[in-house]
Amino acid sequence: MQPPPIDWREAGLGSGADVPEDRRVTGANWRTWPFNRWAFQHTRQLVPSVSLEGAETAAPLAERPADLSALRFAGEDGATIDWEAYVASTYTDAMIVLHRGAVVYETYRNGMTAATPHHLFSITKSIVGVVAETLIADGTVSEALATEDAVPELGMSAFAGTTLRQLIDMTDGIAFNEDYADLASDVHRYSASYWTPEAAPDGTLPVLAALDRRDAPPGTAFRYRTPIADAAAWVLRRATGRTLAGLVAERVWKPAGCGDAAHFLLDTGGHEIAGSGLNATARDLARLAQFLMAGGPVAETLIGGGDRALFAAGAANMRPDHSYRGFWWVNHAPPRALMAMGVYGQRLHIEPGNDLAIIRLASTPLPSNMASDPLHVRAFKALRDHLR
């Protein structure tokens, strides 16, 4: 089992001059342990950002606290643990369990509060996916829209010949190495367009335009890669003439009743980062979950899932019985679930059939979530059985 999370206040982490230099969070270290413990709740102090407009009045969240102390399941080392040990040992910053329209469990750790926006990493992609699906559902944008027609700058790149649907389902075929453990991988070079103006001063678009390799023809293979979300965002911006923050506010945040403080981090060119830039509260993610569980054409499209054969061929070892649709992971094994996930422990897990949603915000030492997946699966199963 992992040790309990550190207290960033006791550790002296922060960005102020009163913090010792070796413990000071900077633009260079904020995504690494232990500096991320403070940084993921304070990104506006570290990276340029723009506010995300929400509902004038946040949608109410009913509360019906449940006693989870009796839950028991196997921990990471095989020993039996209880719910509190699970929450404490997984570097939790915030967690909400929403069941049958009410919050049955809510906790904040590591200095976080209900009003604190937290960095969501790739949960951002899934929210951009909801925007895309709403635009497709009402006919504003066609899912067959060619990437190069919307964004001519990508016409000479490997994105030529791809469509919006292929982008948001990640079946576009663009070659890209997203291995975070490999410091020489494409993802680390690409992220310079997010965080390093001296290396990539004009943001994501020129870097996307320089991607010139495919490892499969468009529409024939699934592979998960972060820059595809940024490419899709450029298609949506150009097709609608709107900023990404404006589209998220209009199409998702306001309709879902999300009303807490939220913001998008900006790339080095001053545009919202679609692959990893949204910061929001756990409560607003609970409101988003309620919005999706209420149904409608977008929710039905997402829960229906993507091409399972393409997913199985490209990611069977990653998550069996899954597919990918509209930037959401879909678990087809009962109970069917929609999942939005971000590195360093961010999870939005929705089971419409059980009227259940689990929101986890965290700041783990390692970026990848794959090693902790089995533990979360066991914890969520124990919780689901208990709430029944």
Tab-separated table of C-alpha atoms in Angstrom:
chain	number	residue	atom	x	y	z
A	1	MET	CA	0.000	0.000	0.000
A	2	GLN	CA	1.219	3.509	-0.739
A	3	PRO	CA	1.961	5.823	2.183
A	4	PRO	CA	-0.637	8.420	3.116
A	5	PRO	CA	-0.381	11.725	1.251
A	6	ILE	CA	1.851	14.438	2.605
A	7	ASP	CA	0.420	17.732	3.850
A	8	TRP	CA	1.709	20.416	1.471
A	9	ARG	CA	1.520	23.011	4.261
A	10	GLU	CA	3.749	20.950	6.515
A	11	ALA	CA	6.089	20.305	3.611
A	12	GLY	CA	6.384	24.038	2.998
A	13	LEU	CA	5.341	23.769	-0.637
A	14	GLY	CA	4.089	26.881	-2.368
A	15	SER	CA	5.210	29.572	-4.782
A	16	GLY	CA	5.761	32.502	-2.442
A	17	ALA	CA	9.071	34.077	-1.476
A	18	ASP	CA	8.586	32.850	2.100
A	19	VAL	CA	8.890	29.223	0.907
A	20	PRO	CA	12.414	27.721	0.931
A	21	GLU	CA	13.832	27.610	-2.601
A	22	ASP	CA	14.207	23.824	-2.651
A	23	ARG	CA	10.506	23.463	-1.828
A	24	ARG	CA	9.195	26.207	-4.076
A	25	VAL	CA	6.803	25.244	-6.859
A	26	THR	CA	7.845	26.630	-10.241
A	27	GLY	CA	6.841	26.431	-13.881
A	28	ALA	CA	9.482	23.765	-14.331
A	29	ASN	CA	8.595	21.380	-11.490
A	30	TRP	CA	4.861	21.775	-10.850
A	31	ARG	CA	3.899	18.528	-12.579
A	32	THR	CA	6.351	16.422	-10.562
A	33	TRP	CA	6.140	14.897	-7.092
A	34	PRO	CA	5.897	16.311	-4.454
A	35	PHE	CA	5.390	19.755	-5.960
A	36	ASN	CA	2.197	18.607	-7.693
A	37	ARG	CA	0.559	18.223	-4.264
A	38	TRP	CA	0.340	22.010	-4.068
A	39	ALA	CA	0.391	22.889	-7.747
A	40	PHE	CA	-2.716	21.026	-8.931
A	41	GLN	CA	-4.824	23.318	-6.745
A	42	HIS	CA	-2.971	26.516	-7.709
A	43	THR	CA	-2.342	26.321	-11.450
A	44	ARG	CA	-3.461	29.921	-12.064
A	45	GLN	CA	-0.397	31.056	-10.137
A	46	LEU	CA	1.863	29.056	-12.456
A	47	VAL	CA	0.403	29.038	-15.988
A	48	PRO	CA	-1.535	31.653	-18.015
A	49	SER	CA	-5.267	30.927	-17.906
A	50	VAL	CA	-8.742	32.130	-18.819
A	51	SER	CA	-11.875	31.834	-16.686
A	52	LEU	CA	-14.636	29.447	-17.712
A	53	GLU	CA	-18.064	31.029	-17.383
A	54	GLY	CA	-20.626	28.873	-15.613
A	55	ALA	CA	-24.259	29.002	-14.575
A	56	GLU	CA	-25.354	32.100	-12.636
A	57	THR	CA	-26.574	29.777	-9.887
A	58	ALA	CA	-24.970	26.397	-9.458
A	59	ALA	CA	-27.347	23.441	-9.662
A	60	PRO	CA	-28.082	22.173	-6.139
A	61	LEU	CA	-26.632	18.857	-5.040
A	62	ALA	CA	-28.832	16.973	-2.594
A	63	GLU	CA	-27.011	15.245	0.259
A	64	ARG	CA	-27.786	11.863	1.800
A	65	PRO	CA	-24.624	10.740	3.648
A	66	ALA	CA	-23.976	7.005	3.705
A	67	ASP	CA	-21.813	5.107	6.163
A	68	LEU	CA	-19.012	3.486	4.164
A	69	SER	CA	-16.981	2.295	7.143
A	70	ALA	CA	-18.047	-1.335	6.650
A	71	LEU	CA	-16.562	-1.584	3.143
A	72	ARG	CA	-13.709	-4.060	2.817
A	73	PHE	CA	-11.758	-5.097	-0.279
A	74	ALA	CA	-8.262	-6.116	-1.356
A	75	GLY	CA	-5.663	-3.366	-1.349
A	76	GLU	CA	-2.668	-3.050	-3.646
A	77	ASP	CA	-0.638	-5.575	-1.656
A	78	GLY	CA	-3.517	-8.052	-1.385
A	79	ALA	CA	-4.264	-7.279	2.256
A	80	THR	CA	-7.819	-6.272	3.129
A	81	ILE	CA	-8.351	-2.537	3.548
A	82	ASP	CA	-11.313	-0.336	4.419
A	83	TRP	CA	-12.687	2.683	2.571
A	84	GLU	CA	-10.762	5.270	4.590
A	85	ALA	CA	-7.468	3.457	4.061
A	86	TYR	CA	-8.183	3.349	0.333
A	87	VAL	CA	-8.951	7.062	0.133
A	88	ALA	CA	-5.970	8.056	2.276
A	89	SER	CA	-3.462	5.823	0.492
A	90	THR	CA	-4.290	6.936	-3.054
A	91	TYR	CA	-3.216	10.571	-2.685
A	92	THR	CA	-6.794	11.820	-2.768
A	93	ASP	CA	-7.383	15.564	-2.872
A	94	ALA	CA	-11.171	15.349	-3.298
A	95	MET	CA	-13.744	12.619	-3.732
A	96	ILE	CA	-17.502	12.636	-4.244
A	97	VAL	CA	-19.882	9.704	-4.611
A	98	LEU	CA	-23.213	10.614	-6.188
A	99	HIS	CA	-25.959	7.996	-5.948
A	100	ARG	CA	-29.589	8.280	-6.982
A	101	GLY	CA	-29.426	12.047	-7.211
A	102	ALA	CA	-27.694	12.732	-3.901
A	103	VAL	CA	-24.151	13.063	-2.605
A	104	VAL	CA	-23.623	10.099	-0.297
A	105	TYR	CA	-19.898	10.667	0.306
A	106	GLU	CA	-17.714	13.767	0.017
A	107	THR	CA	-14.216	14.392	1.312
A	108	TYR	CA	-11.430	16.934	0.817
A	109	ARG	CA	-7.782	16.349	1.700
A	110	ASN	CA	-4.384	17.971	1.254
A	111	GLY	CA	-5.685	21.500	1.871
A	112	MET	CA	-8.408	21.299	-0.784
A	113	THR	CA	-11.966	22.574	-0.223
A	114	ALA	CA	-15.288	22.229	-2.031
A	115	ALA	CA	-14.614	25.594	-3.711
A	116	THR	CA	-11.098	24.751	-4.956
A	117	PRO	CA	-10.624	24.182	-8.704
A	118	HIS	CA	-8.298	21.227	-9.323
A	119	HIS	CA	-6.310	20.449	-12.455
A	120	LEU	CA	-8.223	17.755	-14.392
A	121	PHE	CA	-5.635	16.802	-17.006
A	122	SER	CA	-7.282	14.509	-19.610
A	123	ILE	CA	-10.770	14.755	-18.150
A	124	THR	CA	-10.556	17.948	-20.222
A	125	LYS	CA	-10.590	15.825	-23.387
A	126	SER	CA	-13.873	14.204	-22.375
A	127	ILE	CA	-15.536	17.571	-21.785
A	128	VAL	CA	-14.338	18.727	-25.202
A	129	GLY	CA	-15.865	15.507	-26.507
A	130	VAL	CA	-19.243	16.438	-25.038
A	131	VAL	CA	-18.984	19.797	-26.822
A	132	ALA	CA	-18.258	18.042	-30.109
A	133	GLU	CA	-21.110	15.572	-29.677
A	134	THR	CA	-23.631	18.365	-28.928
A	135	LEU	CA	-22.546	20.252	-32.040
A	136	ILE	CA	-22.882	17.065	-34.102
A	137	ALA	CA	-26.235	16.120	-32.538
A	138	ASP	CA	-27.927	19.419	-33.426
A	139	GLY	CA	-26.387	19.642	-36.885
A	140	THR	CA	-24.153	22.643	-36.206
A	141	VAL	CA	-21.080	20.641	-37.253
A	142	SER	CA	-20.890	17.426	-39.273
A	143	GLU	CA	-18.995	14.493	-37.854
A	144	ALA	CA	-17.694	13.987	-41.412
A	145	LEU	CA	-16.132	17.466	-41.468
A	146	ALA	CA	-12.629	17.120	-42.928
A	147	THR	CA	-9.899	18.354	-40.621
A	148	GLU	CA	-8.069	20.230	-43.386
A	149	ASP	CA	-11.289	21.940	-44.528
A	150	ALA	CA	-11.787	23.427	-41.082
A	151	VAL	CA	-8.094	24.028	-40.344
A	152	PRO	CA	-6.148	24.554	-43.579
A	153	GLU	CA	-2.883	24.754	-41.631
A	154	LEU	CA	-3.206	20.992	-41.065
A	155	GLY	CA	-3.734	20.223	-44.765
A	156	MET	CA	-0.110	19.305	-45.396
A	157	SER	CA	0.239	17.248	-42.217
A	158	ALA	CA	-0.729	13.686	-41.356
A	159	PHE	CA	-4.130	15.081	-40.348
A	160	ALA	CA	-5.057	15.471	-44.036
A	161	GLY	CA	-7.805	12.982	-44.852
A	162	THR	CA	-9.089	12.702	-41.276
A	163	THR	CA	-12.554	13.697	-40.045
A	164	LEU	CA	-13.909	15.179	-36.831
A	165	ARG	CA	-15.432	11.811	-35.863
A	166	GLN	CA	-12.098	10.067	-36.340
A	167	LEU	CA	-10.399	12.672	-34.164
A	168	ILE	CA	-12.822	12.477	-31.243
A	169	ASP	CA	-12.869	8.658	-31.394
A	170	MET	CA	-9.034	8.604	-31.774
A	171	THR	CA	-9.105	6.510	-34.932
A	172	ASP	CA	-7.258	9.103	-37.045
A	173	GLY	CA	-4.061	7.055	-37.486
A	174	ILE	CA	-1.538	9.795	-36.578
A	175	ALA	CA	1.757	8.334	-35.344
A	176	PHE	CA	2.636	9.621	-31.865
A	177	ASN	CA	4.446	8.099	-28.873
A	178	GLU	CA	2.569	8.859	-25.620
A	179	ASP	CA	4.798	6.909	-23.233
A	180	TYR	CA	5.218	9.208	-20.218
A	181	ALA	CA	7.949	6.968	-18.807
A	182	ASP	CA	10.063	7.554	-21.931
A	183	LEU	CA	11.587	11.009	-21.529
A	184	ALA	CA	12.427	11.036	-25.253
A	185	SER	CA	8.839	10.289	-26.326
A	186	ASP	CA	6.760	12.555	-28.533
A	187	VAL	CA	4.460	13.573	-25.695
A	188	HIS	CA	7.231	15.304	-23.765
A	189	ARG	CA	8.332	17.261	-26.831
A	190	TYR	CA	4.728	18.087	-27.704
A	191	SER	CA	3.982	19.387	-24.208
A	192	ALA	CA	6.458	22.205	-24.822
A	193	SER	CA	3.613	23.859	-26.764
A	194	TYR	CA	1.683	23.856	-23.499
A	195	TRP	CA	4.263	24.976	-20.970
A	196	THR	CA	7.534	26.128	-22.602
A	197	PRO	CA	7.255	29.330	-24.685
A	198	GLU	CA	10.971	29.462	-25.441
A	199	ALA	CA	10.721	26.043	-27.137
A	200	ALA	CA	7.304	26.419	-28.827
A	201	PRO	CA	6.206	30.072	-28.693
A	202	ASP	CA	3.128	29.777	-30.925
A	203	GLY	CA	1.178	27.082	-29.131
A	204	THR	CA	-0.222	23.801	-30.353
A	205	LEU	CA	-1.257	24.543	-33.936
A	206	PRO	CA	2.220	24.756	-35.549
A	207	VAL	CA	3.320	21.666	-33.617
A	208	LEU	CA	0.249	19.761	-34.809
A	209	ALA	CA	0.964	20.884	-38.375
A	210	ALA	CA	4.438	19.356	-38.073
A	211	LEU	CA	3.088	15.859	-37.299
A	212	ASP	CA	3.700	14.149	-40.621
A	213	ARG	CA	3.616	10.411	-39.906
A	214	ARG	CA	0.783	7.887	-39.769
A	215	ASP	CA	0.881	4.369	-38.401
A	216	ALA	CA	-2.539	3.468	-39.864
A	217	PRO	CA	-4.933	4.845	-42.483
A	218	PRO	CA	-7.616	7.135	-41.017
A	219	GLY	CA	-10.511	5.232	-39.473
A	220	THR	CA	-8.758	1.855	-39.268
A	221	ALA	CA	-7.101	1.793	-35.819
A	222	PHE	CA	-7.580	3.122	-32.293
A	223	ARG	CA	-4.733	4.645	-30.330
A	224	TYR	CA	-4.933	7.115	-27.452
A	225	ARG	CA	-2.837	10.287	-27.976
A	226	THR	CA	-3.117	13.698	-26.323
A	227	PRO	CA	-2.533	16.032	-29.309
A	228	ILE	CA	-5.588	14.645	-31.091
A	229	ALA	CA	-7.787	16.511	-28.604
A	230	ASP	CA	-6.024	19.763	-29.455
A	231	ALA	CA	-6.521	19.091	-33.170
A	232	ALA	CA	-10.233	18.463	-32.573
A	233	ALA	CA	-10.469	21.710	-30.600
A	234	TRP	CA	-8.988	23.616	-33.527
A	235	VAL	CA	-11.616	22.068	-35.806
A	236	LEU	CA	-14.385	23.128	-33.404
A	237	ARG	CA	-13.006	26.659	-33.031
A	238	ARG	CA	-12.763	27.203	-36.768
A	239	ALA	CA	-16.101	25.535	-37.580
A	240	THR	CA	-18.015	27.674	-35.073
A	241	GLY	CA	-15.947	30.859	-34.828
A	242	ARG	CA	-15.932	30.465	-31.034
A	243	THR	CA	-13.268	30.049	-28.405
A	244	LEU	CA	-13.045	26.669	-26.721
A	245	ALA	CA	-13.915	28.208	-23.343
A	246	GLY	CA	-16.983	29.803	-24.922
A	247	LEU	CA	-18.082	26.494	-26.430
A	248	VAL	CA	-17.613	24.592	-23.154
A	249	ALA	CA	-19.549	27.270	-21.258
A	250	GLU	CA	-22.439	27.316	-23.735
A	251	ARG	CA	-22.658	23.610	-24.552
A	252	VAL	CA	-21.731	21.907	-21.277
A	253	TRP	CA	-21.002	24.017	-18.225
A	254	LYS	CA	-24.125	26.204	-18.163
A	255	PRO	CA	-26.602	23.476	-19.232
A	256	ALA	CA	-25.182	21.176	-16.535
A	257	GLY	CA	-25.537	23.878	-13.873
A	258	CYS	CA	-21.806	24.042	-13.164
A	259	GLY	CA	-21.327	27.290	-11.255
A	260	ASP	CA	-18.133	27.118	-9.214
A	261	ALA	CA	-14.856	28.803	-10.131
A	262	ALA	CA	-13.218	27.118	-13.135
A	263	HIS	CA	-10.517	27.995	-15.645
A	264	PHE	CA	-8.646	26.768	-18.708
A	265	LEU	CA	-4.871	26.865	-18.854
A	266	LEU	CA	-3.562	28.444	-22.063
A	267	ASP	CA	-0.904	27.116	-24.405
A	268	THR	CA	2.104	29.203	-25.349
A	269	GLY	CA	0.078	30.769	-28.168
A	270	GLY	CA	-2.693	31.910	-25.813
A	271	HIS	CA	-5.303	29.248	-26.675
A	272	GLU	CA	-7.109	26.907	-24.282
A	273	ILE	CA	-5.375	23.556	-23.865
A	274	ALA	CA	-7.909	20.949	-24.987
A	275	GLY	CA	-5.799	17.933	-24.129
A	276	SER	CA	-5.115	18.809	-20.527
A	277	GLY	CA	-6.088	22.342	-19.490
A	278	LEU	CA	-9.350	22.469	-17.544
A	279	ASN	CA	-9.439	23.142	-13.794
A	280	ALA	CA	-12.726	22.692	-11.928
A	281	THR	CA	-14.217	21.662	-8.601
A	282	ALA	CA	-15.263	18.154	-7.688
A	283	ARG	CA	-18.815	19.445	-7.183
A	284	ASP	CA	-19.028	20.773	-10.735
A	285	LEU	CA	-17.893	17.376	-12.020
A	286	ALA	CA	-20.725	15.858	-9.972
A	287	ARG	CA	-23.137	18.255	-11.689
A	288	LEU	CA	-21.715	17.221	-15.064
A	289	ALA	CA	-22.267	13.571	-14.126
A	290	GLN	CA	-25.898	14.311	-13.229
A	291	PHE	CA	-26.321	16.105	-16.543
A	292	LEU	CA	-25.068	13.085	-18.493
A	293	MET	CA	-27.035	10.565	-16.424
A	294	ALA	CA	-30.219	12.495	-17.252
A	295	GLY	CA	-29.894	11.094	-20.774
A	296	GLY	CA	-30.413	12.627	-24.184
A	297	PRO	CA	-28.833	11.997	-27.587
A	298	VAL	CA	-25.301	12.915	-26.515
A	299	ALA	CA	-25.372	10.632	-23.484
A	300	GLU	CA	-26.802	7.821	-25.604
A	301	THR	CA	-24.068	8.283	-28.213
A	302	LEU	CA	-21.347	8.169	-25.578
A	303	ILE	CA	-22.647	5.196	-23.587
A	304	GLY	CA	-23.200	3.298	-26.841
A	305	GLY	CA	-19.434	3.293	-27.194
A	306	GLY	CA	-17.105	3.247	-30.163
A	307	ASP	CA	-15.797	0.574	-32.503
A	308	ARG	CA	-14.985	-2.335	-30.167
A	309	ALA	CA	-13.024	-4.258	-32.787
A	310	LEU	CA	-10.686	-1.315	-33.432
A	311	PHE	CA	-10.271	-0.810	-29.686
A	312	ALA	CA	-9.556	-4.481	-29.063
A	313	ALA	CA	-6.917	-4.502	-31.784
A	314	GLY	CA	-5.188	-1.406	-30.436
A	315	ALA	CA	-5.726	-1.467	-26.680
A	316	ALA	CA	-6.971	-4.887	-25.596
A	317	ASN	CA	-4.248	-5.189	-22.981
A	318	MET	CA	-4.976	-1.715	-21.668
A	319	ARG	CA	-8.649	-2.140	-20.825
A	320	PRO	CA	-10.454	-5.324	-21.933
A	321	ASP	CA	-14.169	-5.027	-22.784
A	322	HIS	CA	-13.822	-1.300	-23.429
A	323	SER	CA	-14.194	1.042	-26.369
A	324	TYR	CA	-13.660	4.763	-26.930
A	325	ARG	CA	-16.216	7.313	-28.083
A	326	GLY	CA	-16.203	11.101	-28.147
A	327	PHE	CA	-13.068	11.259	-25.974
A	328	TRP	CA	-14.672	8.992	-23.322
A	329	TRP	CA	-13.631	5.498	-22.257
A	330	VAL	CA	-16.625	3.152	-22.259
A	331	ASN	CA	-16.664	-0.071	-20.213
A	332	HIS	CA	-19.063	-2.502	-21.860
A	333	ALA	CA	-18.809	-5.138	-19.112
A	334	PRO	CA	-21.732	-4.930	-16.667
A	335	PRO	CA	-22.421	-2.450	-15.250
A	336	ARG	CA	-21.718	-0.336	-18.330
A	337	ALA	CA	-19.781	2.797	-17.417
A	338	LEU	CA	-18.544	6.040	-18.925
A	339	MET	CA	-15.097	7.071	-17.742
A	340	ALA	CA	-13.094	10.266	-18.081
A	341	MET	CA	-9.567	9.959	-16.734
A	342	GLY	CA	-6.525	12.136	-16.330
A	343	VAL	CA	-2.960	11.408	-15.304
A	344	TYR	CA	-1.919	11.674	-11.664
A	345	GLY	CA	-5.168	10.096	-10.450
A	346	GLN	CA	-8.066	12.099	-11.939
A	347	ARG	CA	-11.240	10.046	-12.485
A	348	LEU	CA	-14.860	10.703	-13.398
A	349	HIS	CA	-16.681	7.360	-13.368
A	350	ILE	CA	-20.361	7.257	-14.377
A	351	GLU	CA	-22.715	4.257	-14.296
A	352	PRO	CA	-26.031	5.518	-15.734
A	353	GLY	CA	-27.799	2.196	-15.123
A	354	ASN	CA	-26.991	2.381	-11.408
A	355	ASP	CA	-27.492	6.168	-11.155
A	356	LEU	CA	-23.982	6.256	-9.696
A	357	ALA	CA	-21.047	8.601	-10.267
A	358	ILE	CA	-17.661	8.668	-8.574
A	359	ILE	CA	-15.399	11.710	-8.793
A	360	ARG	CA	-11.760	11.427	-7.697
A	361	LEU	CA	-9.209	14.253	-7.858
A	362	ALA	CA	-5.684	13.444	-6.769
A	363	SER	CA	-1.987	14.265	-7.008
A	364	THR	CA	-0.162	10.947	-7.206
A	365	PRO	CA	3.622	10.561	-7.504
A	366	LEU	CA	3.476	8.910	-10.960
A	367	PRO	CA	1.501	10.162	-13.960
A	368	SER	CA	0.188	6.831	-15.268
A	369	ASN	CA	-3.059	5.459	-13.825
A	370	MET	CA	-2.641	1.941	-15.177
A	371	ALA	CA	-0.980	0.476	-12.065
A	372	SER	CA	-3.783	1.731	-9.799
A	373	ASP	CA	-6.655	0.699	-12.086
A	374	PRO	CA	-7.240	-2.719	-10.439
A	375	LEU	CA	-7.459	-1.148	-6.973
A	376	HIS	CA	-10.033	1.398	-8.107
A	377	VAL	CA	-12.050	-1.329	-9.838
A	378	ARG	CA	-12.197	-3.312	-6.589
A	379	ALA	CA	-13.049	-0.237	-4.538
A	380	PHE	CA	-15.818	0.839	-6.911
A	381	LYS	CA	-17.289	-2.675	-6.940
A	382	ALA	CA	-17.349	-2.786	-3.141
A	383	LEU	CA	-18.985	0.633	-3.081
A	384	ARG	CA	-21.543	-0.347	-5.719
A	385	ASP	CA	-22.484	-3.526	-3.842
A	386	HIS	CA	-22.750	-1.628	-0.574
A	387	LEU	CA	-25.023	1.075	-1.974
A	388	ARG	CA	-27.370	-1.515	-3.460
